[in-house]
PDB file of C-alpha atoms in Angstrom:
ATOM      1  CA  MET X  26       0.017  -0.173   0.077  1.00  0.00           C
ATOM      2  CA  ASP X  27       1.256   3.602  -0.891  1.00  0.00           C
ATOM      3  CA  ASN X  28       2.170   5.782   1.963  1.00  0.00           C
ATOM      4  CA  LEU X  29      -0.451   8.445   2.965  1.00  0.00           C
ATOM      5  CA  TYR X  30       1.187  11.251   1.399  1.00  0.00           C
ATOM      6  CA  LYS X  31       1.660   9.692  -2.109  1.00  0.00           C
ATOM      7  CA  LEU X  32      -2.038   8.627  -1.803  1.00  0.00           C
ATOM      8  CA  LEU X  33      -2.985  12.100  -1.296  1.00  0.00           C
ATOM      9  CA  GLU X  34      -0.806  13.060  -4.640  1.00  0.00           C
ATOM     10  CA  LYS X  35      -3.060  10.578  -6.597  1.00  0.00           C
ATOM     11  CA  ILE X  36      -6.208  11.884  -5.521  1.00  0.00           C
ATOM     12  CA  LYS X  37      -4.999  15.503  -6.175  1.00  0.00           C
ATOM     13  CA  LYS X  38      -3.920  14.367  -9.741  1.00  0.00           C
ATOM     14  CA  ARG X  39      -7.432  12.629 -10.291  1.00  0.00           C
ATOM     15  CA  PRO X  40      -9.906  13.162  -7.352  1.00  0.00           C
ATOM     16  CA  ALA X  41     -13.020  11.777  -8.976  1.00  0.00           C
ATOM     17  CA  ILE X  42     -11.300   8.569  -9.555  1.00  0.00           C
ATOM     18  CA  TYR X  43     -10.886   8.126  -5.833  1.00  0.00           C
ATOM     19  CA  LEU X  44     -13.666  10.271  -4.439  1.00  0.00           C
ATOM     20  CA  GLY X  45     -16.461   9.454  -6.940  1.00  0.00           C
ATOM     21  CA  LYS X  46     -16.828  13.224  -7.357  1.00  0.00           C
ATOM     22  CA  THR X  47     -14.796  16.244  -6.538  1.00  0.00           C
ATOM     23  CA  SER X  48     -16.259  17.113  -2.992  1.00  0.00           C
ATOM     24  CA  ILE X  49     -14.271  18.115   0.110  1.00  0.00           C
ATOM     25  CA  PHE X  50     -16.784  15.999   2.304  1.00  0.00           C
ATOM     26  CA  SER X  51     -15.850  12.847  -0.039  1.00  0.00           C
ATOM     27  CA  LEU X  52     -12.135  13.386   0.643  1.00  0.00           C
ATOM     28  CA  GLN X  53     -12.842  13.589   4.382  1.00  0.00           C
ATOM     29  CA  SER X  54     -15.054  10.610   4.317  1.00  0.00           C
ATOM     30  CA  PHE X  55     -12.389   8.762   2.096  1.00  0.00           C
ATOM     31  CA  LEU X  56      -9.480   9.731   4.685  1.00  0.00           C
ATOM     32  CA  ASP X  57     -11.940   8.360   7.464  1.00  0.00           C
ATOM     33  CA  GLY X  58     -12.370   5.452   5.924  1.00  0.00           C
ATOM     34  CA  TYR X  59      -8.653   4.880   4.992  1.00  0.00           C
ATOM     35  CA  TYR X  60      -7.721   5.457   8.978  1.00  0.00           C
ATOM     36  CA  PHE X  61     -10.710   3.153   9.944  1.00  0.00           C
ATOM     37  CA  ALA X  62      -9.683   0.242   7.554  1.00  0.00           C
ATOM     38  CA  ARG X  63      -6.114   0.342   8.952  1.00  0.00           C
ATOM     39  CA  ARG X  64      -7.487   0.420  12.627  1.00  0.00           C
ATOM     40  CA  GLU X  65      -9.678  -2.400  11.847  1.00  0.00           C
ATOM     41  CA  ILE X  66      -6.919  -4.594  10.268  1.00  0.00           C
ATOM     42  CA  GLY X  67      -4.428  -3.730  13.386  1.00  0.00           C
ATOM     43  CA  ILE X  68      -1.794  -1.670  11.206  1.00  0.00           C
ATOM     44  CA  SER X  69      -0.393   0.925  13.190  1.00  0.00           C
ATOM     45  CA  LEU X  70      -0.042   4.363  11.635  1.00  0.00           C
ATOM     46  CA  THR X  71       2.951   5.683   9.835  1.00  0.00           C
ATOM     47  CA  ALA X  72       4.938   8.669  10.967  1.00  0.00           C
ATOM     48  CA  GLU X  73       3.091  10.466   8.048  1.00  0.00           C
ATOM     49  CA  GLU X  74      -0.422   9.464   9.249  1.00  0.00           C
ATOM     50  CA  THR X  75       0.681  10.552  12.755  1.00  0.00           C
ATOM     51  CA  GLU X  76       1.749  13.816  11.376  1.00  0.00           C
ATOM     52  CA  PHE X  77      -1.418  14.261   9.128  1.00  0.00           C
ATOM     53  CA  GLN X  78      -3.550  14.000  12.163  1.00  0.00           C
ATOM     54  CA  ASP X  79      -2.461  17.256  13.234  1.00  0.00           C
ATOM     55  CA  PHE X  80      -3.507  18.619  10.023  1.00  0.00           C
ATOM     56  CA  LEU X  81      -6.911  19.555  11.848  1.00  0.00           C
ATOM     57  CA  GLN X  82      -5.443  21.466  14.657  1.00  0.00           C
ATOM     58  CA  TRP X  83      -3.291  23.453  11.930  1.00  0.00           C
ATOM     59  CA  ILE X  84      -6.513  24.249   9.999  1.00  0.00           C
ATOM     60  CA  ARG X  85      -8.059  25.326  13.157  1.00  0.00           C
ATOM     61  CA  HIS X  86      -5.207  27.745  14.080  1.00  0.00           C
ATOM     62  CA  LYS X  87      -4.731  28.872  10.460  1.00  0.00           C
ATOM     63  CA  PHE X  88      -8.459  29.884  10.233  1.00  0.00           C
ATOM     64  CA  ASN X  89      -8.526  31.282  13.805  1.00  0.00           C
ATOM     65  CA  VAL X  90     -11.670  28.487  14.589  1.00  0.00           C
ATOM     66  CA  GLU X  91     -11.916  27.370  18.062  1.00  0.00           C
ATOM     67  CA  THR X  92     -15.031  25.044  17.456  1.00  0.00           C
ATOM     68  CA  GLY X  93     -15.171  21.217  17.167  1.00  0.00           C
ATOM     69  CA  GLN X  94     -15.696  21.515  13.307  1.00  0.00           C
ATOM     70  CA  LEU X  95     -13.935  18.897  10.896  1.00  0.00           C
ATOM     71  CA  TRP X  96     -11.180  20.339   8.803  1.00  0.00           C
ATOM     72  CA  SER X  97     -13.482  20.042   5.706  1.00  0.00           C
ATOM     73  CA  SER X  98     -15.994  22.053   7.007  1.00  0.00           C
ATOM     74  CA  ILE X  99     -13.663  24.732   7.997  1.00  0.00           C
ATOM     75  CA  ILE X 100     -12.290  24.617   4.400  1.00  0.00           C
ATOM     76  CA  LEU X 101     -15.448  24.992   2.411  1.00  0.00           C
ATOM     77  CA  PHE X 102     -16.147  27.728   4.639  1.00  0.00           C
ATOM     78  CA  HIS X 103     -13.629  29.648   3.268  1.00  0.00           C
ATOM     79  CA  SER X 104     -13.856  28.455  -0.611  1.00  0.00           C
ATOM     80  CA  ALA X 105     -16.262  29.330  -2.956  1.00  0.00           C
ATOM     81  CA  ASP X 106     -17.798  25.484  -3.427  1.00  0.00           C
ATOM     82  CA  GLU X 107     -17.124  21.901  -2.873  1.00  0.00           C
ATOM     83  CA  LYS X 108     -14.714  21.525  -5.829  1.00  0.00           C
ATOM     84  CA  SER X 109     -12.396  24.802  -5.218  1.00  0.00           C
ATOM     85  CA  ALA X 110     -12.654  23.429  -1.314  1.00  0.00           C
ATOM     86  CA  VAL X 111     -10.922  20.306  -2.360  1.00  0.00           C
ATOM     87  CA  ASP X 112      -8.182  22.356  -4.406  1.00  0.00           C
ATOM     88  CA  ARG X 113      -7.819  24.591  -1.566  1.00  0.00           C
ATOM     89  CA  PHE X 114      -7.235  21.495   0.948  1.00  0.00           C
ATOM     90  CA  PHE X 115      -4.127  20.483  -1.620  1.00  0.00           C
ATOM     91  CA  THR X 116      -2.780  23.955  -1.191  1.00  0.00           C
ATOM     92  CA  LEU X 117      -2.940  24.191   2.591  1.00  0.00           C
ATOM     93  CA  PHE X 118      -1.962  20.480   2.893  1.00  0.00           C
ATOM     94  CA  GLU X 119       1.347  21.519   0.937  1.00  0.00           C
ATOM     95  CA  GLU X 120       1.711  24.522   3.171  1.00  0.00           C
ATOM     96  CA  PHE X 121       1.188  22.183   6.441  1.00  0.00           C
ATOM     97  CA  SER X 122       3.769  19.797   4.858  1.00  0.00           C
ATOM     98  CA  GLN X 123       6.425  22.512   4.251  1.00  0.00           C
ATOM     99  CA  GLN X 124       5.795  23.904   7.825  1.00  0.00           C
ATOM    100  CA  GLN X 125       6.148  20.491   9.101  1.00  0.00           C
ATOM    101  CA  LYS X 126       9.650  19.904   7.011  1.00  0.00           C
ATOM    102  CA  ASN X 127      11.106  22.927   8.223  1.00  0.00           C
ATOM    103  CA  ARG X 128      10.459  22.566  11.730  1.00  0.00           C
ATOM    104  CA  GLU X 129      12.042  19.139  11.259  1.00  0.00           C
ATOM    105  CA  ILE X 130      15.271  20.771   9.484  1.00  0.00           C
ATOM    106  CA  ALA X 131      15.466  23.242  12.483  1.00  0.00           C
ATOM    107  CA  GLU X 132      15.154  20.682  15.069  1.00  0.00           C
ATOM    108  CA  ILE X 133      18.043  18.890  13.249  1.00  0.00           C
ATOM    109  CA  ASP X 134      20.067  22.075  13.186  1.00  0.00           C
ATOM    110  CA  GLU X 135      19.538  22.796  16.816  1.00  0.00           C
ATOM    111  CA  VAL X 136      20.814  19.168  17.786  1.00  0.00           C
ATOM    112  CA  THR X 137      23.578  19.628  15.238  1.00  0.00           C
ATOM    113  CA  THR X 138      24.682  22.950  16.531  1.00  0.00           C
ATOM    114  CA  ARG X 139      24.422  21.707  20.456  1.00  0.00           C
ATOM    115  CA  LEU X 140      26.412  18.490  19.263  1.00  0.00           C
ATOM    116  CA  GLY X 141      29.087  20.271  17.257  1.00  0.00           C
TER     117      GLY X 141
END
């Protein structure tokens, strides 16, 4: 099975193939099903899957939302329609991923500096 981020890349290229229709709620349901299936068959989360779970909090912080809304609802609220919300998801996810990479690089630099 591909890792989660490779799977998201595939969905980004051809969302209707994976989601049935280009809908932010279909994407949310797909990812919920993905996590559910892994749990049901006893597969532990990968580092990427664990990192992705931080995406909801990141979205809430980015849009200054303090409710219990799902990331899909928050993104849709800030989009024109469900299709543009899917496009926005991938833009936001890329931003999230880049921030995670930058944070990891900074942590490695800090450890290297301390050890150096």
